[in-house]
Amino acid sequence: MIFSGQEYWSGLSCPPPEDLPNPGTEAMSLTSPALADNLREGAEQKVVFITGRVHPGETPSSFVCQGIIDFLISQHPIARVLREHLVFKIAPMLNPDGVYLGNYRCSLMGFDLNRHWLDPSPWAHPTLHGVKQLIIQMYNDPKTSLEFYIDIHAHSTMMNGFMYGNIFEDEERFQRQAVFPKLLCQNAEDFSYSSTSFNRDAVKAGTGRRFLGGLLDHTSYCYTLEVSFYSYTIGGTTAAVPYTEEAYMKLGRNVARTFLDYYRLNAMVEKVAIPMPRLRPGAEPEASGEMRPAGDTESLAYRRCSAADLINITV
């Protein structure tokens, strides 16, 4: 028997919510123990919220996110300063069921989660619903300032790393939104500010960047960070340099470092010299300015902090 498309779909039934797997998503908070103690006592907190892998097939997103996490929990002097001033909340994988199933863009239920930020369902989009509720909870907390939201993606046709931002009627807010991408362009040779764009595309209304850009106040900045699946160019050359896992993670480290530059401009972090790890003989600074001894993957700059520096929560 041959069914029309309409007859086929009308004959399908959805299982009850209790019969659906609900893997949940992990969110972590990275900060210093001293700042964590102050927060428990009701002190004000500045939060940077980062999400990744909402589209399962965009695997570079995970490597960039891993680079951010590895740097923030390292003993690098810049990472120490960032932890002393900021709380980083990171949800590395918004679509774990889609990743597990090997989907390219959709979740287990067949939804593109990055089009459902406006009204996510706890049944159909549980991870998105949980993260959104957490963000709204922080937004409504008078002692919490959600400074940044960055959603990490991978792009199949563009080269380099670049960002999408929002358009605001407030010209000053619009200009200030361009500061972080410009600073990142100075820190990361593979990041292109010329490919960065700011828009109000109606098709993207349900994305995290667009929804949160409209929800949060003028002190918050929301971006989509894109990175090429394939390659990047350096310094205006046309030669394509293929991305590697290490290159993706290096971009993540440079994203984390850029927060220090941003908050120095805003005078939240004092403009004092930050002691850098001493280089061993034969070692050279990386192009990004990171001092990493050649062949030494467990150097001071990348040695991880103790568990006391991490506060894990589940959304």
mmCIF file of C-alpha atoms in Angstrom:
data_model
loop_
_atom_site.group_PDB
_atom_site.id
_atom_site.type_symbol
_atom_site.label_atom_id
_atom_site.label_comp_id
_atom_site.label_asym_id
_atom_site.label_seq_id
_atom_site.Cartn_x
_atom_site.Cartn_y
_atom_site.Cartn_z
ATOM 1 C CA MET A 1 0.000 0.000 0.000
ATOM 2 C CA ILE A 2 1.272 3.466 -0.907
ATOM 3 C CA PHE A 3 0.603 6.367 1.452
ATOM 4 C CA SER A 4 0.838 10.050 0.673
ATOM 5 C CA GLY A 5 3.203 12.078 2.821
ATOM 6 C CA GLN A 6 0.308 13.588 4.758
ATOM 7 C CA GLU A 7 -1.219 10.173 5.485
ATOM 8 C CA TYR A 8 2.143 8.790 6.573
ATOM 9 C CA TRP A 9 2.891 11.565 9.055
ATOM 10 C CA SER A 10 -0.651 11.620 10.457
ATOM 11 C CA GLY A 11 -0.303 7.913 11.194
ATOM 12 C CA LEU A 12 2.756 8.409 13.367
ATOM 13 C CA SER A 13 2.402 8.800 17.110
ATOM 14 C CA CYS A 14 4.876 10.326 19.523
ATOM 15 C CA PRO A 15 5.859 8.321 22.597
ATOM 16 C CA PRO A 16 4.980 9.761 26.004
ATOM 17 C CA PRO A 17 7.695 11.895 27.617
ATOM 18 C CA GLU A 18 8.560 9.225 30.184
ATOM 19 C CA ASP A 19 9.485 6.820 27.379
ATOM 20 C CA LEU A 20 11.984 9.196 25.782
ATOM 21 C CA PRO A 21 15.654 9.149 26.786
ATOM 22 C CA ASN A 22 16.654 12.378 28.504
ATOM 23 C CA PRO A 23 20.432 12.583 28.615
ATOM 24 C CA GLY A 24 20.441 16.110 30.057
ATOM 25 C CA THR A 25 23.383 18.399 29.555
ATOM 26 C CA GLU A 26 26.294 19.245 31.772
ATOM 27 C CA ALA A 27 27.105 22.837 32.687
ATOM 28 C CA MET A 28 30.198 23.750 34.648
ATOM 29 C CA SER A 29 31.200 26.854 36.553
ATOM 30 C CA LEU A 30 34.861 27.845 36.497
ATOM 31 C CA THR A 31 36.121 30.434 38.961
ATOM 32 C CA SER A 32 38.558 30.804 41.846
ATOM 33 C CA PRO A 33 37.769 29.332 45.284
ATOM 34 C CA ALA A 34 37.990 32.814 46.831
ATOM 35 C CA LEU A 35 35.476 34.279 44.382
ATOM 36 C CA ALA A 36 33.233 31.249 44.864
ATOM 37 C CA ASP A 37 33.225 31.884 48.631
ATOM 38 C CA ASN A 38 32.316 35.526 48.053
ATOM 39 C CA LEU A 39 29.478 34.505 45.756
ATOM 40 C CA ARG A 40 28.040 32.224 48.421
ATOM 41 C CA GLU A 41 27.991 35.247 50.724
ATOM 42 C CA GLY A 42 25.920 37.221 48.219
ATOM 43 C CA ALA A 43 28.606 39.233 46.429
ATOM 44 C CA GLU A 44 28.024 40.446 42.889
ATOM 45 C CA GLN A 45 29.254 38.201 40.093
ATOM 46 C CA LYS A 46 30.119 38.825 36.456
ATOM 47 C CA VAL A 47 29.311 35.818 34.286
ATOM 48 C CA VAL A 48 30.515 34.674 30.879
ATOM 49 C CA PHE A 49 28.220 31.955 29.490
ATOM 50 C CA ILE A 50 29.547 29.706 26.713
ATOM 51 C CA THR A 51 27.701 26.929 24.876
ATOM 52 C CA GLY A 52 28.761 24.514 22.156
ATOM 53 C CA ARG A 53 27.746 21.629 19.940
ATOM 54 C CA VAL A 54 24.080 22.564 19.531
ATOM 55 C CA HIS A 55 24.498 21.131 16.022
ATOM 56 C CA PRO A 56 25.907 17.603 16.451
ATOM 57 C CA GLY A 57 27.886 17.495 13.211
ATOM 58 C CA GLU A 58 29.867 20.630 14.006
ATOM 59 C CA THR A 59 32.698 18.795 15.754
ATOM 60 C CA PRO A 60 35.181 21.713 15.601
ATOM 61 C CA SER A 61 32.924 23.409 18.155
ATOM 62 C CA SER A 62 33.937 20.827 20.743
ATOM 63 C CA PHE A 63 37.661 21.348 20.164
ATOM 64 C CA VAL A 64 37.334 25.134 20.448
ATOM 65 C CA CYS A 65 35.320 24.699 23.638
ATOM 66 C CA GLN A 66 37.921 22.259 24.962
ATOM 67 C CA GLY A 67 40.626 24.852 24.343
ATOM 68 C CA ILE A 68 38.672 27.420 26.348
ATOM 69 C CA ILE A 69 38.154 25.021 29.253
ATOM 70 C CA ASP A 70 41.749 23.760 29.291
ATOM 71 C CA PHE A 71 43.085 27.296 29.391
ATOM 72 C CA LEU A 72 40.698 28.505 32.087
ATOM 73 C CA ILE A 73 41.546 25.640 34.445
ATOM 74 C CA SER A 74 45.276 25.903 33.797
ATOM 75 C CA GLN A 75 47.868 27.605 35.988
ATOM 76 C CA HIS A 76 48.590 30.169 33.286
ATOM 77 C CA PRO A 77 48.842 33.612 34.953
ATOM 78 C CA ILE A 78 46.165 35.048 32.661
ATOM 79 C CA ALA A 79 43.806 32.191 33.545
ATOM 80 C CA ARG A 80 44.393 32.871 37.234
ATOM 81 C CA VAL A 81 43.460 36.534 36.823
ATOM 82 C CA LEU A 82 40.320 35.646 34.873
ATOM 83 C CA ARG A 83 39.186 33.188 37.545
ATOM 84 C CA GLU A 84 39.708 35.826 40.227
ATOM 85 C CA HIS A 85 37.329 38.252 38.523
ATOM 86 C CA LEU A 86 34.816 36.231 36.511
ATOM 87 C CA VAL A 87 32.584 33.186 36.643
ATOM 88 C CA PHE A 88 32.653 31.141 33.442
ATOM 89 C CA LYS A 89 29.596 28.957 32.961
ATOM 90 C CA ILE A 90 30.105 26.491 30.124
ATOM 91 C CA ALA A 91 27.709 23.965 28.591
ATOM 92 C CA PRO A 92 30.021 22.188 26.117
ATOM 93 C CA MET A 93 27.336 20.056 24.445
ATOM 94 C CA LEU A 94 23.762 21.306 24.055
ATOM 95 C CA ASN A 95 22.722 18.384 21.852
ATOM 96 C CA PRO A 96 24.190 15.210 23.418
ATOM 97 C CA ASP A 97 21.509 12.890 22.031
ATOM 98 C CA GLY A 98 22.097 14.183 18.503
ATOM 99 C CA VAL A 99 25.837 13.662 18.916
ATOM 100 C CA TYR A 100 25.293 10.130 20.219
ATOM 101 C CA LEU A 101 23.039 9.273 17.273
ATOM 102 C CA GLY A 102 25.450 10.736 14.730
ATOM 103 C CA ASN A 103 23.000 13.379 13.522
ATOM 104 C CA TYR A 104 24.347 16.344 11.608
ATOM 105 C CA ARG A 105 22.025 19.118 12.773
ATOM 106 C CA CYS A 106 19.008 17.816 14.675
ATOM 107 C CA SER A 107 18.254 16.309 18.060
ATOM 108 C CA LEU A 108 16.736 12.902 18.797
ATOM 109 C CA MET A 109 13.289 14.410 18.204
ATOM 110 C CA GLY A 110 14.319 15.870 14.857
ATOM 111 C CA PHE A 111 14.535 19.507 15.989
ATOM 112 C CA ASP A 112 17.161 22.062 15.080
ATOM 113 C CA LEU A 113 17.628 23.255 18.647
ATOM 114 C CA ASN A 114 19.165 26.527 17.533
ATOM 115 C CA ARG A 115 15.797 27.628 16.181
ATOM 116 C CA HIS A 116 13.827 27.008 19.386
ATOM 117 C CA TRP A 117 15.235 29.464 21.915
ATOM 118 C CA LEU A 118 12.027 31.506 21.861
ATOM 119 C CA ASP A 119 9.905 28.783 23.462
ATOM 120 C CA PRO A 120 11.812 25.559 24.195
ATOM 121 C CA SER A 121 9.813 22.640 25.543
ATOM 122 C CA PRO A 122 11.060 20.637 28.551
ATOM 123 C CA TRP A 123 9.817 17.561 26.687
ATOM 124 C CA ALA A 124 11.016 18.185 23.121
ATOM 125 C CA HIS A 125 14.067 20.379 23.831
ATOM 126 C CA PRO A 126 15.072 19.518 27.422
ATOM 127 C CA THR A 127 18.708 20.629 27.259
ATOM 128 C CA LEU A 128 17.847 23.942 25.645
ATOM 129 C CA HIS A 129 15.017 24.485 28.114
ATOM 130 C CA GLY A 130 17.332 23.858 31.062
ATOM 131 C CA VAL A 131 20.065 26.190 29.839
ATOM 132 C CA LYS A 132 17.562 28.923 29.010
ATOM 133 C CA GLN A 133 16.030 28.681 32.488
ATOM 134 C CA LEU A 134 19.483 28.962 34.040
ATOM 135 C CA ILE A 135 20.281 32.055 31.967
ATOM 136 C CA ILE A 136 16.942 33.686 32.825
ATOM 137 C CA GLN A 137 17.508 32.893 36.501
ATOM 138 C CA MET A 138 20.873 34.671 36.369
ATOM 139 C CA TYR A 139 19.362 37.571 34.422
ATOM 140 C CA ASN A 140 16.707 38.068 37.104
ATOM 141 C CA ASP A 141 19.268 37.915 39.914
ATOM 142 C CA PRO A 142 20.195 41.529 40.823
ATOM 143 C CA LYS A 143 23.613 40.378 42.012
ATOM 144 C CA THR A 144 24.485 38.676 38.716
ATOM 145 C CA SER A 145 25.669 40.471 35.602
ATOM 146 C CA LEU A 146 25.587 38.219 32.544
ATOM 147 C CA GLU A 147 28.297 39.959 30.528
ATOM 148 C CA PHE A 148 28.752 37.631 27.555
ATOM 149 C CA TYR A 149 26.979 34.799 25.812
ATOM 150 C CA ILE A 150 29.009 32.966 23.149
ATOM 151 C CA ASP A 151 27.602 30.024 21.185
ATOM 152 C CA ILE A 152 30.285 28.051 19.330
ATOM 153 C CA HIS A 153 29.591 26.610 15.867
ATOM 154 C CA ALA A 154 31.434 25.353 12.784
ATOM 155 C CA HIS A 155 30.911 26.642 9.240
ATOM 156 C CA SER A 156 30.976 24.476 6.122
ATOM 157 C CA THR A 157 31.733 27.149 3.488
ATOM 158 C CA MET A 158 33.543 30.078 5.152
ATOM 159 C CA MET A 159 37.204 30.083 6.133
ATOM 160 C CA ASN A 160 38.824 31.205 9.381
ATOM 161 C CA GLY A 161 37.101 31.918 12.651
ATOM 162 C CA PHE A 162 34.614 34.777 12.755
ATOM 163 C CA MET A 163 31.596 35.993 14.689
ATOM 164 C CA TYR A 164 27.983 36.949 14.193
ATOM 165 C CA GLY A 165 26.625 39.713 16.398
ATOM 166 C CA ASN A 166 23.382 41.627 16.742
ATOM 167 C CA ILE A 167 22.212 45.020 15.528
ATOM 168 C CA PHE A 168 20.996 47.502 18.148
ATOM 169 C CA GLU A 169 19.241 50.845 17.871
ATOM 170 C CA ASP A 170 21.595 52.163 20.551
ATOM 171 C CA GLU A 171 24.667 53.205 18.564
ATOM 172 C CA GLU A 172 26.984 53.096 21.581
ATOM 173 C CA ARG A 173 25.944 49.535 22.409
ATOM 174 C CA PHE A 174 26.402 48.547 18.786
ATOM 175 C CA GLN A 175 29.914 50.024 18.729
ATOM 176 C CA ARG A 176 30.872 48.400 22.035
ATOM 177 C CA GLN A 177 29.713 45.054 20.684
ATOM 178 C CA ALA A 178 32.479 45.229 18.074
ATOM 179 C CA VAL A 179 35.226 45.532 20.696
ATOM 180 C CA PHE A 180 35.540 41.859 21.640
ATOM 181 C CA PRO A 181 35.817 40.538 18.030
ATOM 182 C CA LYS A 182 38.402 43.222 17.258
ATOM 183 C CA LEU A 183 40.478 42.209 20.270
ATOM 184 C CA LEU A 184 40.164 38.536 19.351
ATOM 185 C CA CYS A 185 41.393 39.350 15.853
ATOM 186 C CA GLN A 186 44.563 40.787 17.413
ATOM 187 C CA ASN A 187 45.121 37.684 19.532
ATOM 188 C CA ALA A 188 44.274 34.920 17.036
ATOM 189 C CA GLU A 189 45.901 34.787 13.620
ATOM 190 C CA ASP A 190 43.112 32.565 12.290
ATOM 191 C CA PHE A 191 40.275 34.874 13.372
ATOM 192 C CA SER A 192 38.906 37.234 10.719
ATOM 193 C CA TYR A 193 37.212 40.456 11.749
ATOM 194 C CA SER A 194 36.460 41.212 8.096
ATOM 195 C CA SER A 195 34.266 38.079 7.991
ATOM 196 C CA THR A 196 32.514 39.061 11.220
ATOM 197 C CA SER A 197 29.049 40.511 10.663
ATOM 198 C CA PHE A 198 26.206 42.007 12.686
ATOM 199 C CA ASN A 199 22.661 41.367 11.542
ATOM 200 C CA ARG A 200 19.003 41.036 12.420
ATOM 201 C CA ASP A 201 18.110 38.244 10.018
ATOM 202 C CA ALA A 202 14.520 37.099 10.638
ATOM 203 C CA VAL A 203 15.508 33.517 9.796
ATOM 204 C CA LYS A 204 17.829 33.513 12.830
ATOM 205 C CA ALA A 205 15.205 34.828 15.269
ATOM 206 C CA GLY A 206 15.120 31.532 17.197
ATOM 207 C CA THR A 207 18.878 31.295 17.703
ATOM 208 C CA GLY A 208 20.560 31.806 21.048
ATOM 209 C CA ARG A 209 22.441 34.841 19.826
ATOM 210 C CA ARG A 210 19.317 36.621 18.551
ATOM 211 C CA PHE A 211 16.986 35.646 21.412
ATOM 212 C CA LEU A 212 19.383 36.500 24.234
ATOM 213 C CA GLY A 213 20.516 39.656 22.462
ATOM 214 C CA GLY A 214 16.924 40.858 22.694
ATOM 215 C CA LEU A 215 16.361 39.629 26.248
ATOM 216 C CA LEU A 216 19.475 40.810 28.070
ATOM 217 C CA ASP A 217 20.211 44.429 28.907
ATOM 218 C CA HIS A 218 22.661 46.850 27.300
ATOM 219 C CA THR A 219 25.637 45.586 29.314
ATOM 220 C CA SER A 220 25.423 42.091 27.783
ATOM 221 C CA TYR A 221 26.866 40.986 24.450
ATOM 222 C CA CYS A 222 25.804 37.873 22.577
ATOM 223 C CA TYR A 223 27.759 36.267 19.757
ATOM 224 C CA THR A 224 27.855 33.220 17.571
ATOM 225 C CA LEU A 225 31.475 32.126 17.171
ATOM 226 C CA GLU A 226 31.977 30.266 13.903
ATOM 227 C CA VAL A 227 35.069 28.365 12.831
ATOM 228 C CA SER A 228 35.732 26.771 9.466
ATOM 229 C CA PHE A 229 35.515 23.021 9.037
ATOM 230 C CA TYR A 230 38.484 23.216 6.717
ATOM 231 C CA SER A 231 41.063 25.979 6.847
ATOM 232 C CA TYR A 232 42.147 29.527 7.539
ATOM 233 C CA THR A 233 44.353 32.139 5.903
ATOM 234 C CA ILE A 234 46.957 34.292 7.633
ATOM 235 C CA GLY A 235 47.754 37.954 7.167
ATOM 236 C CA GLY A 236 45.869 38.551 3.959
ATOM 237 C CA THR A 237 47.521 35.677 2.114
ATOM 238 C CA THR A 238 45.490 33.322 -0.041
ATOM 239 C CA ALA A 239 47.237 30.132 1.048
ATOM 240 C CA ALA A 240 44.842 27.913 3.001
ATOM 241 C CA VAL A 241 46.177 26.413 6.217
ATOM 242 C CA PRO A 242 44.178 23.291 7.155
ATOM 243 C CA TYR A 243 42.719 23.305 10.632
ATOM 244 C CA THR A 244 43.845 20.620 13.063
ATOM 245 C CA GLU A 245 42.451 19.653 16.442
ATOM 246 C CA GLU A 246 45.283 21.593 18.066
ATOM 247 C CA ALA A 247 44.541 24.673 15.939
ATOM 248 C CA TYR A 248 40.905 24.599 17.023
ATOM 249 C CA MET A 249 41.918 24.334 20.674
ATOM 250 C CA LYS A 250 44.412 27.156 20.205
ATOM 251 C CA LEU A 251 41.571 29.362 18.953
ATOM 252 C CA GLY A 252 39.678 28.452 22.112
ATOM 253 C CA ARG A 253 42.635 29.442 24.270
ATOM 254 C CA ASN A 254 42.860 32.761 22.465
ATOM 255 C CA VAL A 255 39.146 33.377 23.006
ATOM 256 C CA ALA A 256 39.718 32.928 26.739
ATOM 257 C CA ARG A 257 42.765 35.214 26.724
ATOM 258 C CA THR A 258 40.797 37.948 24.980
ATOM 259 C CA PHE A 259 38.550 38.391 28.008
ATOM 260 C CA LEU A 260 41.554 39.771 29.892
ATOM 261 C CA ASP A 261 42.146 42.398 27.191
ATOM 262 C CA TYR A 262 38.462 43.315 27.203
ATOM 263 C CA TYR A 263 38.227 43.785 30.953
ATOM 264 C CA ARG A 264 41.480 45.697 31.079
ATOM 265 C CA LEU A 265 39.916 48.178 28.654
ATOM 266 C CA ASN A 266 36.931 48.390 30.995
ATOM 267 C CA ALA A 267 39.230 48.874 33.995
ATOM 268 C CA MET A 268 37.793 45.889 35.862
ATOM 269 C CA VAL A 269 41.204 44.223 35.749
ATOM 270 C CA GLU A 270 44.159 46.387 36.716
ATOM 271 C CA LYS A 271 46.642 47.134 33.958
ATOM 272 C CA VAL A 272 49.582 45.594 35.750
ATOM 273 C CA ALA A 273 52.234 43.288 34.408
ATOM 274 C CA ILE A 274 51.203 39.644 34.610
ATOM 275 C CA PRO A 275 54.129 37.290 35.287
ATOM 276 C CA MET A 276 54.492 34.774 32.489
ATOM 277 C CA PRO A 277 55.942 31.239 32.750
ATOM 278 C CA ARG A 278 59.677 31.120 32.216
ATOM 279 C CA LEU A 279 60.697 29.484 28.957
ATOM 280 C CA ARG A 280 62.978 26.497 29.019
ATOM 281 C CA PRO A 281 66.012 26.412 26.716
ATOM 282 C CA GLY A 282 64.954 25.893 23.111
ATOM 283 C CA ALA A 283 61.388 27.028 23.671
ATOM 284 C CA GLU A 284 59.730 29.849 21.754
ATOM 285 C CA PRO A 285 56.559 31.844 22.382
ATOM 286 C CA GLU A 286 53.641 30.883 20.163
ATOM 287 C CA ALA A 287 52.317 33.357 17.609
ATOM 288 C CA SER A 288 49.420 34.087 19.948
ATOM 289 C CA GLY A 289 51.854 35.083 22.685
ATOM 290 C CA GLU A 290 51.443 31.890 24.685
ATOM 291 C CA MET A 291 54.683 30.745 26.245
ATOM 292 C CA ARG A 292 54.733 27.024 25.822
ATOM 293 C CA PRO A 293 57.990 25.043 25.972
ATOM 294 C CA ALA A 294 58.546 23.038 22.817
ATOM 295 C CA GLY A 295 57.288 19.492 23.228
ATOM 296 C CA ASP A 296 56.195 20.158 26.802
ATOM 297 C CA THR A 297 52.466 19.478 27.062
ATOM 298 C CA GLU A 298 52.510 19.611 30.866
ATOM 299 C CA SER A 299 54.261 22.971 31.271
ATOM 300 C CA LEU A 300 53.342 25.488 33.939
ATOM 301 C CA ALA A 301 51.125 27.349 31.492
ATOM 302 C CA TYR A 302 48.959 24.310 30.886
ATOM 303 C CA ARG A 303 49.079 22.450 34.193
ATOM 304 C CA ARG A 304 45.530 22.017 35.435
ATOM 305 C CA CYS A 305 44.248 23.420 38.684
ATOM 306 C CA SER A 306 43.084 21.376 41.609
ATOM 307 C CA ALA A 307 39.474 20.292 41.851
ATOM 308 C CA ALA A 308 38.914 23.099 44.370
ATOM 309 C CA ASP A 309 38.897 25.561 41.468
ATOM 310 C CA LEU A 310 35.912 23.881 39.828
ATOM 311 C CA ILE A 311 32.249 23.962 40.791
ATOM 312 C CA ASN A 312 30.166 21.482 38.819
ATOM 313 C CA ILE A 313 26.419 21.768 38.409
ATOM 314 C CA THR A 314 23.894 19.921 36.294
ATOM 315 C CA VAL A 315 21.180 21.643 34.302
#
